Tab-separated table of C-alpha atoms in Angstrom:
chain	number	residue	atom	x	y	z
A	1	MET	CA	-61.041	32.264	-3.168
A	2	THR	CA	-61.383	29.829	-0.251
A	3	CYS	CA	-64.546	28.033	0.800
A	4	GLU	CA	-64.762	30.219	3.904
A	5	SER	CA	-64.300	33.519	2.093
A	6	THR	CA	-66.875	32.513	-0.510
A	7	ALA	CA	-69.354	31.530	2.177
A	8	ASP	CA	-68.755	34.831	3.999
A	9	ALA	CA	-69.554	36.646	0.764
A	10	VAL	CA	-72.998	35.063	0.520
A	11	PRO	CA	-75.711	37.722	0.941
A	12	SER	CA	-77.870	37.423	4.035
A	13	ASP	CA	-80.858	36.587	1.865
A	14	GLY	CA	-78.925	33.772	0.151
A	15	LEU	CA	-77.763	32.985	-3.372
A	16	THR	CA	-79.875	31.796	-6.260
A	17	VAL	CA	-78.927	28.488	-7.852
A	18	GLY	CA	-77.072	30.369	-10.571
A	19	GLY	CA	-75.157	32.451	-8.052
A	20	ALA	CA	-74.311	29.411	-5.946
A	21	ALA	CA	-73.132	27.491	-8.993
A	22	SER	CA	-70.866	30.406	-9.965
A	23	ALA	CA	-69.503	30.726	-6.442
A	24	VAL	CA	-68.660	27.036	-6.188
A	25	GLY	CA	-67.422	26.626	-9.772
A	26	VAL	CA	-69.911	24.051	-10.997
A	27	THR	CA	-72.916	24.117	-13.290
A	28	VAL	CA	-76.511	24.806	-12.355
A	29	ARG	CA	-77.336	21.356	-13.660
A	30	THR	CA	-74.833	19.872	-11.203
A	31	LEU	CA	-76.481	21.650	-8.267
A	32	HIS	CA	-79.885	20.395	-9.385
A	33	HIS	CA	-78.464	16.864	-9.467
A	34	TRP	CA	-76.949	17.177	-5.996
A	35	ASP	CA	-80.255	18.500	-4.736
A	36	GLU	CA	-82.145	15.561	-6.244
A	37	LEU	CA	-79.738	13.182	-4.499
A	38	ARG	CA	-80.346	15.052	-1.227
A	39	LEU	CA	-76.594	15.525	-1.078
A	40	ALA	CA	-76.484	19.320	-0.915
A	41	ARG	CA	-79.872	20.975	-0.703
A	42	PRO	CA	-80.709	24.660	-0.409
A	43	SER	CA	-82.098	25.514	2.981
A	44	GLN	CA	-84.324	28.296	1.672
A	45	ARG	CA	-86.791	29.056	-1.087
A	46	THR	CA	-88.032	32.296	-2.532
A	47	SER	CA	-91.700	33.185	-2.441
A	48	GLY	CA	-91.784	31.868	-5.988
A	49	GLY	CA	-90.326	28.521	-4.950
A	50	HIS	CA	-86.825	29.092	-6.357
A	51	ARG	CA	-83.796	27.683	-4.557
A	52	LEU	CA	-81.785	29.911	-2.231
A	53	TYR	CA	-78.460	28.851	-0.740
A	54	ASP	CA	-77.239	30.408	2.507
A	55	ALA	CA	-73.600	30.521	3.664
A	56	ALA	CA	-73.735	27.066	5.269
A	57	ASP	CA	-75.281	25.615	2.108
A	58	VAL	CA	-72.520	27.093	-0.051
A	59	ALA	CA	-69.839	25.791	2.314
A	60	ARG	CA	-71.335	22.290	1.977
A	61	LEU	CA	-71.379	22.651	-1.809
A	62	HIS	CA	-67.667	23.452	-1.729
A	63	ARG	CA	-66.970	20.352	0.333
A	64	VAL	CA	-68.939	18.200	-2.092
A	65	ARG	CA	-66.961	19.627	-4.991
A	66	VAL	CA	-63.650	18.934	-3.232
A	67	TYR	CA	-64.597	15.315	-2.622
A	68	ARG	CA	-65.710	14.915	-6.230
A	69	GLU	CA	-62.389	16.297	-7.442
A	70	LEU	CA	-60.682	13.690	-5.277
A	71	GLY	CA	-62.664	10.995	-7.059
A	72	VAL	CA	-65.009	10.110	-4.210
A	73	PRO	CA	-68.272	8.663	-5.590
A	74	LEU	CA	-71.347	10.812	-5.034
A	75	ALA	CA	-72.984	7.926	-3.212
A	76	ASP	CA	-70.258	8.105	-0.527
A	77	ILE	CA	-69.957	11.869	-0.146
A	78	GLY	CA	-73.107	12.339	1.904
A	79	ASN	CA	-71.900	9.860	4.497
A	80	LEU	CA	-68.510	11.554	4.609
A	81	LEU	CA	-70.043	14.965	5.211
A	82	ASP	CA	-72.287	13.745	7.995
A	83	ALA	CA	-70.127	11.030	9.592
A	84	PRO	CA	-68.102	11.304	12.823
A	85	THR	CA	-64.518	12.487	12.420
A	86	ASP	CA	-62.937	9.038	12.869
A	87	ASP	CA	-65.140	7.508	10.183
A	88	VAL	CA	-64.326	10.335	7.798
A	89	GLU	CA	-60.590	9.845	8.307
A	90	GLN	CA	-60.852	6.117	7.677
A	91	SER	CA	-62.840	6.697	4.500
A	92	LEU	CA	-60.405	9.346	3.310
A	93	ARG	CA	-57.506	6.969	3.857
A	94	ARG	CA	-59.254	4.397	1.687
A	95	GLN	CA	-59.772	7.048	-0.956
A	96	LEU	CA	-56.117	8.034	-0.685
A	97	GLY	CA	-55.154	4.452	-1.436
A	98	LEU	CA	-57.371	4.483	-4.518
A	99	VAL	CA	-55.862	7.767	-5.689
A	100	ARG	CA	-52.336	6.431	-5.290
A	101	GLU	CA	-53.289	3.298	-7.208
A	102	HIS	CA	-54.738	5.503	-9.937
A	103	ILE	CA	-51.480	7.473	-10.034
A	104	ARG	CA	-49.526	4.231	-10.469
A	105	HIS	CA	-51.858	3.255	-13.293
A	106	LEU	CA	-51.368	6.636	-14.969
A	107	GLU	CA	-47.602	6.312	-14.638
A	108	GLN	CA	-47.759	2.882	-16.276
A	109	SER	CA	-49.908	4.312	-19.054
A	110	ALA	CA	-47.423	7.134	-19.550
A	111	GLU	CA	-44.569	4.639	-19.780
A	112	ALA	CA	-46.531	2.587	-22.317
A	113	LEU	CA	-47.150	5.698	-24.402
A	114	ASP	CA	-43.452	6.580	-24.234
A	115	ARG	CA	-42.618	3.091	-25.489
A	116	LEU	CA	-45.147	3.330	-28.298
A	117	ILE	CA	-43.832	6.729	-29.408
A	118	GLU	CA	-40.273	5.417	-29.410
A	119	ALA	CA	-41.326	2.231	-31.219
A	120	ARG	CA	-43.067	4.244	-33.935
A	121	ARG	CA	-39.921	6.317	-34.300
A	122	SER	CA	-37.324	3.561	-34.311
A	123	GLY	CA	-39.227	0.334	-35.007
A	124	LEU	CA	-37.522	-1.576	-32.177
A	125	LEU	CA	-37.050	-0.858	-28.493
A	126	LEU	CA	-33.644	-2.494	-28.460
A	127	SER	CA	-30.218	-0.926	-28.301
A	128	PRO	CA	-27.968	-1.496	-31.342
A	129	GLU	CA	-25.946	-3.946	-29.238
A	130	GLU	CA	-29.071	-5.883	-28.254
A	131	GLN	CA	-30.213	-5.993	-31.878
A	132	VAL	CA	-26.955	-7.552	-33.038
A	133	ALA	CA	-26.897	-9.979	-30.096
A	134	ILE	CA	-30.444	-11.150	-30.813
A	135	PHE	CA	-30.660	-10.996	-34.606
A	136	GLY	CA	-27.093	-12.013	-35.431
A	137	GLU	CA	-23.789	-10.477	-36.462
A	138	SER	CA	-25.065	-9.750	-39.978
A	139	TRP	CA	-27.839	-7.534	-38.604
A	140	GLN	CA	-27.496	-3.832	-39.332
A	141	PRO	CA	-29.342	-1.540	-36.863
A	142	SER	CA	-29.557	1.071	-39.649
A	143	TRP	CA	-32.025	-1.195	-41.449
A	144	GLN	CA	-34.744	-0.072	-39.054
A	145	HIS	CA	-34.201	3.567	-39.982
A	146	GLN	CA	-34.331	2.655	-43.663
A	147	ALA	CA	-37.543	0.713	-43.094
A	148	ARG	CA	-39.130	3.669	-41.310
A	149	GLU	CA	-38.235	5.996	-44.186
A	150	ARG	CA	-39.809	3.546	-46.636
A	151	TRP	CA	-42.864	2.358	-44.709
A	152	GLY	CA	-43.214	4.720	-41.733
A	153	ASP	CA	-46.553	6.132	-42.909
A	154	THR	CA	-48.228	2.761	-43.456
A	155	THR	CA	-50.737	0.879	-41.336
A	156	GLN	CA	-48.319	-2.043	-41.170
A	157	TRP	CA	-45.576	0.091	-39.630
A	158	ALA	CA	-48.049	1.363	-37.024
A	159	GLN	CA	-49.096	-2.217	-36.192
A	160	SER	CA	-45.500	-3.322	-35.959
A	161	ALA	CA	-44.695	-0.422	-33.620
A	162	GLU	CA	-47.662	-1.234	-31.372
A	163	ARG	CA	-46.508	-4.826	-31.050
A	164	ALA	CA	-42.853	-3.889	-30.615
A	165	ALA	CA	-43.792	-1.517	-27.775
A	166	GLU	CA	-45.031	-4.475	-25.718
A	167	ARG	CA	-42.073	-6.783	-26.353
A	168	THR	CA	-39.071	-7.515	-24.213
A	169	PRO	CA	-35.645	-8.691	-25.415
A	170	GLU	CA	-36.712	-12.205	-24.408
A	171	ASP	CA	-39.776	-11.921	-26.660
A	172	TRP	CA	-37.511	-10.975	-29.565
A	173	ARG	CA	-35.197	-13.901	-28.829
A	174	ARG	CA	-38.171	-16.256	-28.978
A	175	ILE	CA	-39.433	-14.742	-32.245
A	176	THR	CA	-35.941	-14.882	-33.751
A	177	ALA	CA	-35.535	-18.525	-32.753
A	178	GLU	CA	-38.872	-19.379	-34.360
A	179	VAL	CA	-37.897	-17.623	-37.594
A	180	GLU	CA	-34.507	-19.350	-37.678
A	181	ALA	CA	-36.222	-22.713	-37.214
A	182	LEU	CA	-38.624	-21.833	-40.038
A	183	HIS	CA	-35.757	-20.877	-42.372
A	184	ALA	CA	-34.018	-24.164	-41.591
A	185	ASP	CA	-37.202	-26.111	-42.382
A	186	LEU	CA	-37.654	-24.193	-45.651
A	187	ALA	CA	-34.112	-25.066	-46.707
A	188	VAL	CA	-34.622	-28.737	-45.803
A	189	ALA	CA	-37.866	-28.852	-47.783
A	190	LEU	CA	-36.114	-27.520	-50.889
A	191	ARG	CA	-33.236	-29.965	-50.530
A	192	GLU	CA	-35.675	-32.858	-50.137
A	193	GLY	CA	-37.554	-31.892	-53.281
A	194	VAL	CA	-40.824	-30.824	-51.653
A	195	ARG	CA	-43.083	-29.437	-54.381
A	196	PRO	CA	-44.876	-26.086	-53.905
A	197	GLY	CA	-48.615	-26.624	-53.615
A	198	GLY	CA	-48.337	-29.835	-51.625
A	199	GLU	CA	-49.486	-30.211	-48.054
A	200	ARG	CA	-46.013	-29.808	-46.549
A	201	ALA	CA	-45.137	-26.778	-48.675
A	202	ASN	CA	-48.486	-25.138	-47.898
A	203	ALA	CA	-47.924	-25.672	-44.181
A	204	LEU	CA	-44.502	-24.051	-44.465
A	205	ALA	CA	-45.978	-21.140	-46.430
A	206	GLU	CA	-48.536	-20.620	-43.674
A	207	ARG	CA	-45.806	-20.731	-41.043
A	208	HIS	CA	-43.946	-18.110	-43.014
A	209	ARG	CA	-47.055	-15.904	-43.264
A	210	SER	CA	-47.598	-16.354	-39.522
A	211	SER	CA	-44.015	-15.221	-38.866
A	212	ILE	CA	-44.796	-11.990	-40.741
A	213	GLY	CA	-47.867	-11.713	-38.524
A	214	ALA	CA	-45.565	-11.189	-35.567
A	215	TYR	CA	-45.053	-7.709	-37.005
A	216	PHE	CA	-48.325	-6.900	-38.791
A	217	ASP	CA	-51.459	-8.597	-40.077
A	218	CYS	CA	-50.436	-10.287	-43.326
A	219	THR	CA	-53.154	-11.391	-45.744
A	220	HIS	CA	-52.518	-14.010	-48.429
A	221	SER	CA	-52.546	-11.248	-51.027
A	222	MET	CA	-49.926	-9.278	-49.084
A	223	HIS	CA	-47.938	-12.480	-48.672
A	224	VAL	CA	-47.777	-12.858	-52.450
A	225	CYS	CA	-46.473	-9.292	-52.725
A	226	LEU	CA	-43.766	-10.084	-50.207
A	227	GLY	CA	-42.878	-13.236	-52.119
A	228	ARG	CA	-42.205	-11.121	-55.196
A	229	THR	CA	-39.688	-9.012	-53.285
A	230	TYR	CA	-37.828	-12.148	-52.202
A	231	VAL	CA	-36.982	-12.735	-55.871
A	232	ASP	CA	-36.854	-9.176	-57.219
A	233	ASP	CA	-35.076	-7.368	-54.391
A	234	PRO	CA	-31.312	-8.088	-54.448
A	235	GLY	CA	-31.019	-7.916	-50.653
A	236	PHE	CA	-33.819	-10.381	-49.984
A	237	ARG	CA	-32.704	-12.695	-52.792
A	238	THR	CA	-29.130	-12.779	-51.480
A	239	PHE	CA	-30.383	-13.572	-47.985
A	240	PHE	CA	-32.563	-16.525	-49.030
A	241	GLU	CA	-30.006	-17.828	-51.520
A	242	GLY	CA	-27.499	-17.761	-48.688
A	243	LEU	CA	-29.727	-20.110	-46.720
A	244	GLU	CA	-30.076	-22.526	-49.636
A	245	PRO	CA	-29.433	-21.990	-53.354
A	246	GLY	CA	-32.753	-21.581	-55.152
A	247	LEU	CA	-34.702	-20.896	-51.942
A	248	ALA	CA	-35.924	-17.425	-52.980
A	249	GLY	CA	-37.707	-18.779	-56.045
A	250	TRP	CA	-38.962	-21.887	-54.246
A	251	LEU	CA	-40.417	-19.825	-51.408
A	252	GLN	CA	-42.147	-17.516	-53.848
A	253	ASP	CA	-43.658	-20.513	-55.644
A	254	ALA	CA	-44.788	-22.024	-52.331
A	255	ILE	CA	-46.370	-18.729	-51.252
A	256	ASN	CA	-48.159	-18.369	-54.590
A	257	ALA	CA	-49.482	-21.932	-54.557
A	258	ASN	CA	-50.723	-21.551	-50.986
A	259	ALA	CA	-52.405	-18.255	-51.875
A	260	ARG	CA	-54.241	-19.902	-54.786
A	261	GLY	CA	-55.623	-22.410	-52.328
A	262	HIS	CA	-57.076	-19.473	-50.400
A	263	GLY	CA	-58.703	-17.852	-53.421
A	264	VAL	CA	-55.943	-15.360	-54.290
A	265	ASP	CA	-54.615	-15.096	-57.847
A	266	PRO	CA	-50.858	-14.405	-57.554
A	267	GLU	CA	-50.898	-12.676	-60.948
A	268	THR	CA	-53.270	-9.957	-59.757
A	269	ALA	CA	-52.550	-9.880	-56.016
A	270	ILE	CA	-52.072	-6.424	-54.520
A	271	TRP	CA	-51.048	-5.096	-51.090
A	272	THR	CA	-54.381	-5.384	-49.385
């Protein structure tokens, strides 16, 4: 029903606040608020002092509602209703600009949500070709699917997806370069006889924990758990041994020693 047809349907003796609210499609409380703001006031009262809205009042209520649905602040609506035509058009154009900006913001939010959904599903927002180009020829894109099957219901996977959703290929190149530099420094430290627990080894252990933090928040206790997999898991052990013979065990020892310095007992550390 249009504003005009609704107004025409108003009885000659007016509508009560409940009837006006129903006709306009708002609540009685809303009409009371608009009345208090002197934005849309009933022009009549019953003998008992109750509000009565005539056809013109109801038409104004409809216009207020339309402006509110367009996002115009209540403080501006009164001026719009009472201003000359040129001023109203100028104000509406400003409001149109705000609405379009809001639409752009919503579109960006929708794109961000799409990226997050895809990141939670796949782990990385990179094509298989981009993954190999960035992470190296030995990288297998299927590893991400395996990781999701293993850890997809964990908090850490959710954190990793949230961070991945915001990253560009260039971000991944930077992260990969930092990890490669870390691996090189770990191998050099082992070759030079750096002892786990010393200042240099502890600094390297912290760098390693920070590199995990690029994906999810990694506590010292969680770091110890990861260090165990570097020795116990054949895939991880082969990787680190390929960097430098003995590196898997040395890295685990360095992680454990660093964790002790932060109050974590490697013998009892759990994933927390």
